[in-house]
């Protein structure tokens, strides 16, 4: 409607501008050739005129000296009658060669037909324009139920070589590609083509990138669409789009259909207020029918990706629908180095850059996080007017991604700087002394993000399992900053709020989820259930009594108290080292790993 209104306004503006242009055209201005009828009569009387051509009201005059003139006669009288009325003798007129040109047809067109034709043409053009707009709106309405699936562009090709790590996932997906290229290799042994492949993994681990690699490796059509593109406010549209998607896929079979973020439509049914009439549930029902209904499509493979497999409907996950579930974990140190090398191809680096150190400093980072680290390093180098990216730029970008940018404008008072220095020194000291804590890589009292200071401890190797003693030492390290404030200043500050939150979360998990308790036994307590419309885990299904809840609280308190005592005793035994670390921080603001370990050599 907005485009139609703009088109109408544009037409009227153009007509208005044309009218203004014609209004500035002065039709009354006489040319040098034009003479009056009185002058013409005088020239005829003086035998100066040799020829006159009469064309309607226009008189084209040729003088005997070959000069040409123009004039206009009266509208309702003939030329001869006009000249006689002006006193020109008949014999003088007879001596002039007078010719009359018939202009009746053109004058009739200009005077009678054109004034009616122009408005008619304008109305006809306007009606055609409006009809075209309405026709376009009707075609859009008819295509409302069509899927917006796009076919992969073969020019922008991504292969498995462009995906670092995830070797097991790539092997699983290579079988899909081989099945599409040469199905006889598998059918000879009685194998059936899998109906669907579900890619599971945390955000940023490369699920969509793997799907693009499948498209690049398989020489078959590849359709991709997001799960949210099926859902509309009108019931039935999502199911219609699913039918249209598989209709397109059947025409191009064998092919691959990729549905990103399938949890947008694949959530468990029966949980919403809309019941079976909910639009999302109808869309899911249609997907289930298309994948494994009466009409089996053996040449279409559906690949889907999600980071929330726990909320998917069980009917999606059964054999015959998504036969394979490929888990994509966060990369380990070796994979992180390979991912960094891929993202570093088009970036200029200094000779001191060591990507293995960067991989070691980024445990738990996904592929998207690592790409962001190198991008932030490039931005930081450009901001400092450098031509190449240095190692320190990459290390600074890691801290920026984890903690946030440096807040140089956040100026602390001398007392606050001292409290922050002892707080971070407490974390670092406890983390260094206790045997099960990860090595300290950096301690700083420069504000980043919401933190006034930070202590960075990183594992030497990627961890997948943690023991109770490791958790206890980790909680003690978290409480080291608070204990240092208690010992040096006699009271604590609100700077330990984030530490206390982490302590509470980890200690509760140890008691209720990991069975690391004394009296409660080997079982898990509580089950988080998701509220459908609020979309967050805000409700805990308590499967235990009030007496057990009281015991859980006592166990958590006893655990935290024992960790607090461990941290406090460690600091009291090494108070001289605490002062040394804090004074170095007040002097230099930042202590790197080598310098920090040198403080403990004596």
mmCIF file with all atom_site columns, C-alpha atoms in Angstrom, residues 329-333 335-336 364 459 461-467 470-471 514:
data_model
loop_
_atom_site.group_PDB
_atom_site.id
_atom_site.type_symbol
_atom_site.label_atom_id
_atom_site.label_alt_id
_atom_site.label_comp_id
_atom_site.label_asym_id
_atom_site.label_entity_id
_atom_site.label_seq_id
_atom_site.pdbx_PDB_ins_code
_atom_site.Cartn_x
_atom_site.Cartn_y
_atom_site.Cartn_z
_atom_site.occupancy
_atom_site.B_iso_or_equiv
_atom_site.pdbx_formal_charge
_atom_site.auth_seq_id
_atom_site.auth_comp_id
_atom_site.auth_asym_id
_atom_site.auth_atom_id
_atom_site.pdbx_PDB_model_num
ATOM 1  C CA . UNK A 1 329 ? 31.846 -30.734 20.916 1.00 0.00 ? 329 UNK A CA 1
ATOM 2  C CA . UNK A 1 330 ? 33.833 -27.626 21.702 1.00 0.00 ? 330 UNK A CA 1
ATOM 3  C CA . UNK A 1 331 ? 37.303 -27.933 20.138 1.00 0.00 ? 331 UNK A CA 1
ATOM 4  C CA . UNK A 1 332 ? 40.278 -29.139 22.187 1.00 0.00 ? 332 UNK A CA 1
ATOM 5  C CA . UNK A 1 333 ? 43.701 -27.489 22.100 1.00 0.00 ? 333 UNK A CA 1
ATOM 6  C CA . UNK A 1 335 ? 41.513 -28.353 17.109 1.00 0.00 ? 335 UNK A CA 1
ATOM 7  C CA . UNK A 1 336 ? 41.639 -24.753 18.366 1.00 0.00 ? 336 UNK A CA 1
ATOM 8  C CA . UNK A 1 364 ? 36.357 -23.784 26.221 1.00 0.00 ? 364 UNK A CA 1
ATOM 9  C CA . UNK A 1 459 ? 44.386 -25.491 32.543 1.00 0.00 ? 459 UNK A CA 1
ATOM 10 C CA . UNK A 1 461 ? 45.256 -29.620 29.214 1.00 0.00 ? 461 UNK A CA 1
ATOM 11 C CA . UNK A 1 462 ? 41.574 -29.664 28.257 1.00 0.00 ? 462 UNK A CA 1
ATOM 12 C CA . UNK A 1 463 ? 39.465 -31.147 31.044 1.00 0.00 ? 463 UNK A CA 1
ATOM 13 C CA . UNK A 1 464 ? 36.326 -33.223 30.631 1.00 0.00 ? 464 UNK A CA 1
ATOM 14 C CA . UNK A 1 465 ? 36.030 -34.632 34.168 1.00 0.00 ? 465 UNK A CA 1
ATOM 15 C CA . UNK A 1 466 ? 36.575 -32.979 37.560 1.00 0.00 ? 466 UNK A CA 1
ATOM 16 C CA . UNK A 1 467 ? 37.090 -34.602 40.961 1.00 0.00 ? 467 UNK A CA 1
ATOM 17 C CA . UNK A 1 470 ? 39.457 -30.129 42.328 1.00 0.00 ? 470 UNK A CA 1
ATOM 18 C CA . UNK A 1 471 ? 36.079 -28.524 42.957 1.00 0.00 ? 471 UNK A CA 1
ATOM 19 C CA . UNK A 1 514 ? 27.182 -34.638 41.539 1.00 0.00 ? 514 UNK A CA 1
#
